[in-house]
């Protein structure tokens, strides 16, 4: 079996000064969050203007693998993971096994991310995906998208017990996705997409907490919750059709209806509502929570001429950041 960096780095001619980079985008859910956990459809877009990056820096023989999460000021060896880095360590070990490497590579894997943590934008899945890409590039052992997806999903399961699988698929494939758990994912082109703005409440909430809240509600009132999930699923089907058939005018009412159901599920917090109202008052035809909720981000449709006014209104209402969703891949580097 091949060994990676176990003898000397000259065995890896592809490296530029011993550095190899892997990247991955974030993700935005248009419709269907939470309901998707229970098997109902959802629609998501990749988010290329926020990315995670991992740099493989080769090290001397005997060094082993060290993962350095530079933003978190944390590092870990594969034998001794710090609790925060467990998903990255699991991903590295799984990637080594999937690539058929005999030993762990001698390297430092430096991980950075522009994606804010615990804000519903897929930061966890993106850093893991970037790390796996850097490792497989350095080893010259390509892992196809299915293999990458398997590894990222396995790590996601450490972060919350029953991830639907939508985050990892959107991030790994970097394409708009119509997704239903247990069914073949449908990647599609969305030609006439409106401008979407994301506004950050500045409140970080782990996905697991929001998912647990919805699970409690479902336990207390299963029939009502399933009814809401079903409505959300229908909204996602209609969203998928509207995007495929380039009917952007249909998107607004769908997003607003989805938001109403997210309110009933209890995941739209005061901070979310403040930003949603600000977006609507500033001319947006529709705004909703995106991702797990209880803070995190809201997503709003923006008419081009209203973008500046919406940006100002959202910041005045407390948004810590406002950005446009760039869902089309700008460069092949994000999909390698
Ligand atoms: C998180 O991005 C979306 C949720 O639906 C959870 C999941 O799909 O695993 C809240």
Coordinates of C-alpha atoms and ligand atoms in Angstrom, one line a residue:
X1 CA 0.0 0.0 0.0
X2 CA 1.3 3.5 -0.7
X3 CA 2.6 5.5 2.2
X4 CA 2.1 9.3 2.3
X5 CA 5.1 11.4 3.5
X6 CA 6.5 8.5 5.5
X7 CA 9.9 8.6 3.8
X8 CA 10.5 12.1 2.4
X9 CA 8.5 14.8 0.8
X10 CA 10.3 14.5 -2.5
X11 CA 8.2 11.4 -3.1
X12 CA 5.3 13.8 -3.7
X13 CA 6.3 15.9 -6.7
X14 CA 2.8 17.5 -7.0
X15 CA 3.4 19.5 -3.8
X16 CA 4.3 23.2 -4.2
X17 CA 6.9 23.8 -1.5
X18 CA 5.2 21.0 0.4
X19 CA 1.8 22.8 0.5
X20 CA -1.5 21.5 -1.0
X21 CA -4.8 23.3 -0.5
X22 CA -8.3 21.9 -0.4
X23 CA -11.4 24.1 -0.3
X24 CA -15.2 23.8 0.2
X25 CA -18.1 26.2 0.1
X26 CA -20.7 26.9 2.7
X27 CA -24.4 26.2 2.1
X28 CA -27.8 27.9 2.4
X29 CA -31.1 26.2 2.8
X30 CA -33.9 27.9 0.8
X31 CA -36.8 25.7 2.1
X32 CA -37.3 22.6 4.2
X33 CA -34.9 22.9 7.1
X34 CA -36.0 20.7 10.1
X35 CA -38.7 19.0 8.1
X36 CA -35.9 17.4 6.1
X37 CA -34.6 15.6 9.2
X38 CA -38.0 13.7 9.2
X39 CA -37.8 12.7 5.5
X40 CA -39.6 15.6 3.9
X41 CA -38.0 17.4 0.9
X42 CA -35.8 20.5 1.1
X43 CA -33.9 22.8 -1.3
X44 CA -30.4 24.1 -0.7
X45 CA -27.8 26.2 -2.6
X46 CA -24.0 26.2 -2.1
X47 CA -22.5 29.4 -0.8
X48 CA -19.3 30.2 -2.6
X49 CA -18.5 33.6 -1.1
X50 CA -17.8 31.9 2.3
X51 CA -15.4 29.0 2.1
X52 CA -13.4 26.7 4.3
X53 CA -9.8 25.9 3.4
X54 CA -7.3 23.3 4.5
X55 CA -3.6 23.5 3.8
X56 CA -1.5 20.3 3.9
X57 CA 2.0 21.2 4.9
X58 CA 4.4 18.2 4.7
X59 CA 6.5 17.5 7.7
X60 CA 9.6 15.3 8.5
X61 CA 9.4 11.5 8.7
X62 CA 8.0 10.4 12.1
X63 CA 6.1 13.6 12.7
X64 CA 2.7 12.1 12.2
X65 CA -0.4 14.1 11.4
X66 CA -1.3 17.3 13.3
X67 CA -4.5 19.1 12.6
X68 CA -4.3 22.8 13.5
X69 CA -7.6 24.7 13.5
X70 CA -6.2 28.2 13.3
X71 CA -9.4 30.1 13.9
X72 CA -10.2 28.1 17.0
X73 CA -6.6 28.1 18.3
X74 CA -6.8 24.3 18.7
X75 CA -4.7 21.5 17.5
X76 CA -4.9 17.7 17.7
X77 CA -3.0 14.6 16.8
X78 CA -5.0 11.7 15.4
X79 CA -4.4 9.7 18.5
X80 CA -5.3 12.4 20.9
X81 CA -8.1 14.6 19.6
X82 CA -9.2 17.7 21.5
X83 CA -13.0 17.5 21.9
X84 CA -13.6 20.4 19.5
X85 CA -11.6 18.8 16.8
X86 CA -13.1 15.3 17.0
X87 CA -15.0 15.6 13.7
X88 CA -11.8 16.7 11.9
X89 CA -9.8 13.8 13.4
X90 CA -12.5 11.3 12.5
X91 CA -12.6 12.6 9.0
X92 CA -8.8 12.4 8.7
X93 CA -8.7 8.8 9.9
X94 CA -11.6 7.8 7.7
X95 CA -9.9 9.5 4.7
X96 CA -6.7 7.6 5.4
X97 CA -8.6 4.3 5.4
X98 CA -10.6 5.2 2.3
X99 CA -7.4 6.1 0.4
X100 CA -5.8 2.9 1.5
X101 CA -2.8 4.5 3.1
X102 CA -0.8 2.4 5.5
X103 CA 0.4 5.1 7.8
X104 CA -0.9 8.5 8.7
X105 CA 0.9 11.2 6.6
X106 CA 3.6 13.3 8.2
X107 CA 2.0 16.7 7.9
X108 CA 0.3 19.7 9.5
X109 CA -3.2 20.2 8.2
X110 CA -4.0 23.9 8.8
X111 CA -7.7 24.6 8.7
X112 CA -9.2 28.0 8.3
X113 CA -12.8 29.1 7.6
X114 CA -14.6 32.2 6.5
X115 CA -17.9 30.5 7.4
X116 CA -19.2 31.7 10.8
X117 CA -19.6 28.7 13.2
X118 CA -23.0 27.6 14.4
X119 CA -24.9 30.0 12.2
X120 CA -26.7 27.6 9.8
X121 CA -24.2 27.9 7.0
X122 CA -22.6 24.5 7.1
X123 CA -19.3 25.5 8.6
X124 CA -18.7 22.1 10.2
X125 CA -19.3 20.1 7.0
X126 CA -17.2 22.6 5.0
X127 CA -14.1 22.4 7.1
X128 CA -14.2 18.6 7.1
X129 CA -14.7 18.6 3.3
X130 CA -11.8 21.0 2.8
X131 CA -9.5 18.8 5.0
X132 CA -10.4 15.6 3.1
X133 CA -9.7 17.3 -0.2
X134 CA -6.3 18.6 0.9
X135 CA -5.4 15.1 2.2
X136 CA -6.4 13.3 -1.0
X137 CA -4.8 15.8 -3.3
X138 CA -1.5 15.5 -1.3
X139 CA -1.7 11.7 -1.4
X140 CA -2.6 11.8 -5.1
X141 CA -5.4 9.4 -4.2
X142 CA -8.5 11.0 -5.6
X143 CA -11.6 10.5 -3.5
X144 CA -14.7 10.8 -5.6
X145 CA -17.6 13.0 -4.5
X146 CA -19.5 10.0 -3.1
X147 CA -16.5 9.0 -0.9
X148 CA -16.0 12.7 0.2
X149 CA -19.7 12.8 1.1
X150 CA -19.6 9.6 3.1
X151 CA -16.7 10.9 5.1
X152 CA -18.3 14.3 5.8
X153 CA -21.6 12.8 6.8
X154 CA -19.8 10.5 9.2
X155 CA -18.3 13.5 10.9
X156 CA -21.6 15.4 10.9
X157 CA -23.0 12.6 12.9
X158 CA -20.6 13.5 15.7
X159 CA -22.0 17.0 15.8
X160 CA -25.7 16.2 15.8
X161 CA -27.3 12.8 16.1
X162 CA -29.5 12.7 13.1
X163 CA -28.2 15.0 10.3
X164 CA -30.5 14.8 7.3
X165 CA -27.5 14.8 4.9
X166 CA -28.5 18.0 3.1
X167 CA -25.5 20.0 4.3
X168 CA -22.8 17.5 3.3
X169 CA -24.3 16.9 -0.1
X170 CA -24.7 20.5 -1.0
X171 CA -21.2 21.4 0.2
X172 CA -19.4 18.4 -1.4
X173 CA -21.2 18.7 -4.8
X174 CA -21.3 22.5 -4.8
X175 CA -24.6 22.6 -6.7
X176 CA -28.2 23.5 -6.1
X177 CA -29.9 20.5 -4.5
X178 CA -33.4 19.1 -4.2
X179 CA -33.0 16.6 -1.3
X180 CA -35.1 14.0 0.4
X181 CA -33.6 11.7 2.9
X182 CA -33.3 8.1 1.6
X183 CA -33.8 9.2 -2.0
X184 CA -31.4 9.9 -4.8
X185 CA -30.3 13.6 -4.5
X186 CA -31.3 15.8 -7.4
X187 CA -28.7 18.4 -8.4
X188 CA -30.0 21.0 -10.8
X189 CA -29.3 24.4 -12.5
X190 CA -31.2 27.4 -11.2
X191 CA -31.0 29.8 -14.1
X192 CA -33.1 32.8 -13.0
X193 CA -32.4 33.0 -9.3
X194 CA -33.2 36.3 -7.6
X195 CA -30.6 38.1 -5.4
X196 CA -30.7 36.6 -2.0
X197 CA -29.2 38.5 1.0
X198 CA -28.1 36.7 4.2
X199 CA -28.2 38.7 7.4
X200 CA -26.4 37.4 10.5
X201 CA -28.1 37.8 13.9
X202 CA -24.7 37.4 15.5
X203 CA -26.3 34.6 17.7
X204 CA -24.5 31.2 17.5
X205 CA -26.6 28.2 18.3
X206 CA -25.5 24.6 17.6
X207 CA -27.7 22.8 15.1
X208 CA -28.2 20.0 17.6
X209 CA -30.0 22.4 20.0
X210 CA -32.5 23.6 17.4
X211 CA -33.0 20.0 16.1
X212 CA -33.6 18.9 19.7
X213 CA -36.2 21.6 20.2
X214 CA -38.2 20.5 17.1
X215 CA -37.9 16.9 18.3
X216 CA -39.4 17.8 21.6
X217 CA -42.3 19.6 19.9
X218 CA -42.8 16.6 17.7
X219 CA -42.9 14.3 20.8
X220 CA -45.5 16.4 22.5
X221 CA -47.7 16.8 19.4
X222 CA -46.7 14.4 16.7
X223 CA -49.8 14.9 14.4
X224 CA -49.5 18.6 14.4
X225 CA -45.7 18.5 13.8
X226 CA -46.0 16.0 11.0
X227 CA -48.7 18.2 9.4
X228 CA -46.4 21.2 9.4
X229 CA -43.5 19.1 8.1
X230 CA -45.8 17.9 5.3
X231 CA -46.7 21.5 4.4
X232 CA -43.0 22.4 4.4
X233 CA -42.3 19.4 2.1
X234 CA -44.9 20.7 -0.4
X235 CA -43.3 24.1 -0.3
X236 CA -39.9 22.6 -1.2
X237 CA -41.4 20.7 -4.1
X238 CA -42.9 23.9 -5.4
X239 CA -39.7 25.8 -4.9
X240 CA -37.8 23.1 -6.8
X241 CA -40.2 23.4 -9.8
X242 CA -40.2 27.2 -9.7
X243 CA -36.3 27.3 -9.8
X244 CA -36.1 24.7 -12.6
X245 CA -38.8 26.4 -14.7
X246 CA -37.3 29.9 -14.1
X247 CA -40.3 31.3 -12.3
X248 CA -38.7 33.7 -9.8
X249 CA -41.9 35.5 -9.0
X250 CA -43.2 32.3 -7.3
X251 CA -40.3 32.1 -4.8
X252 CA -41.4 34.9 -2.5
X253 CA -44.7 33.5 -1.4
X254 CA -43.1 30.1 -0.9
X255 CA -40.3 31.5 1.4
X256 CA -42.8 33.5 3.4
X257 CA -45.1 30.4 3.9
X258 CA -42.1 28.4 5.0
X259 CA -41.1 31.0 7.5
X260 CA -44.6 30.9 9.0
X261 CA -44.2 27.2 9.6
X262 CA -40.7 27.6 11.1
X263 CA -42.3 30.1 13.5
X264 CA -44.8 27.3 14.5
X265 CA -41.9 24.9 15.0
X266 CA -40.4 27.4 17.4
X267 CA -37.1 28.0 15.7
X268 CA -37.5 31.7 14.7
X269 CA -36.2 33.7 17.6
X270 CA -36.7 37.3 18.5
X271 CA -33.3 38.1 16.8
X272 CA -34.5 36.3 13.6
X273 CA -37.9 38.1 13.6
X274 CA -36.2 41.5 14.0
X275 CA -34.1 41.0 10.9
X276 CA -37.0 39.4 9.0
X277 CA -39.2 42.4 9.7
X278 CA -36.4 44.9 8.8
X279 CA -35.9 43.1 5.4
X280 CA -39.6 43.2 4.6
X281 CA -40.0 46.8 5.6
X282 CA -37.0 47.7 3.4
X283 CA -38.7 46.2 0.3
X284 CA -38.0 42.5 0.4
X285 CA -40.8 40.4 -0.9
X286 CA -39.8 37.5 1.3
X287 CA -37.6 36.7 4.3
X288 CA -37.1 33.6 6.4
X289 CA -34.8 31.8 8.8
X290 CA -32.2 29.7 7.0
X291 CA -30.6 26.6 8.6
X292 CA -31.3 25.6 12.1
X293 CA -32.6 28.9 13.4
X294 CA -32.7 30.2 17.0
X295 CA -30.4 32.9 15.8
X296 CA -28.0 32.2 13.0
X297 CA -28.9 33.7 9.7
X298 CA -32.0 35.0 7.9
X299 CA -32.3 34.9 4.1
X300 CA -34.2 37.6 2.2
X301 CA -35.0 38.1 -1.5
X302 CA -33.7 41.5 -2.7
X303 CA -34.8 43.5 -5.7
X304 CA -31.5 44.7 -7.2
X305 CA -32.5 48.4 -6.6
X306 CA -33.3 47.7 -3.0
X307 CA -30.0 45.9 -2.0
X308 CA -28.4 49.0 -0.5
X309 CA -31.5 50.1 1.5
X310 CA -32.0 46.5 2.7
X311 CA -28.3 46.2 3.8
X312 CA -28.6 49.5 5.8
X313 CA -32.0 48.5 7.3
X314 CA -30.7 45.1 8.3
X315 CA -27.6 46.5 10.0
X316 CA -29.7 49.1 11.8
X317 CA -31.9 46.3 13.1
X318 CA -28.8 44.5 14.5
X319 CA -27.4 42.4 11.7
X320 CA -23.7 41.8 12.4
X321 CA -23.1 41.0 8.7
X322 CA -25.0 41.3 5.5
X323 CA -23.9 39.5 2.4
X324 CA -25.2 38.4 -1.0
X325 CA -25.5 34.7 -1.7
X326 CA -23.1 33.7 -4.4
X327 CA -24.3 30.2 -5.2
X328 CA -22.5 29.7 -8.6
X329 CA -19.0 28.4 -8.4
X330 CA -16.5 31.1 -9.3
X331 CA -13.5 28.8 -9.9
X332 CA -12.9 25.1 -10.2
X333 CA -10.7 25.3 -7.1
X334 CA -13.9 24.9 -4.9
X335 CA -14.9 21.7 -6.4
X336 CA -11.6 19.8 -6.6
Ligands
LIG1 C1 -29.2 22.4 9.3 O1 -28.4 23.1 8.3 C2 -30.5 22.0 8.7 C3 -31.4 21.2 9.7 O2 -32.5 20.8 8.9 C4 -30.7 20.0 10.2 C5 -30.4 18.9 9.1 O3 -30.9 18.9 8.0 O4 -29.6 18.0 9.5 C6 -31.9 22.0 10.8

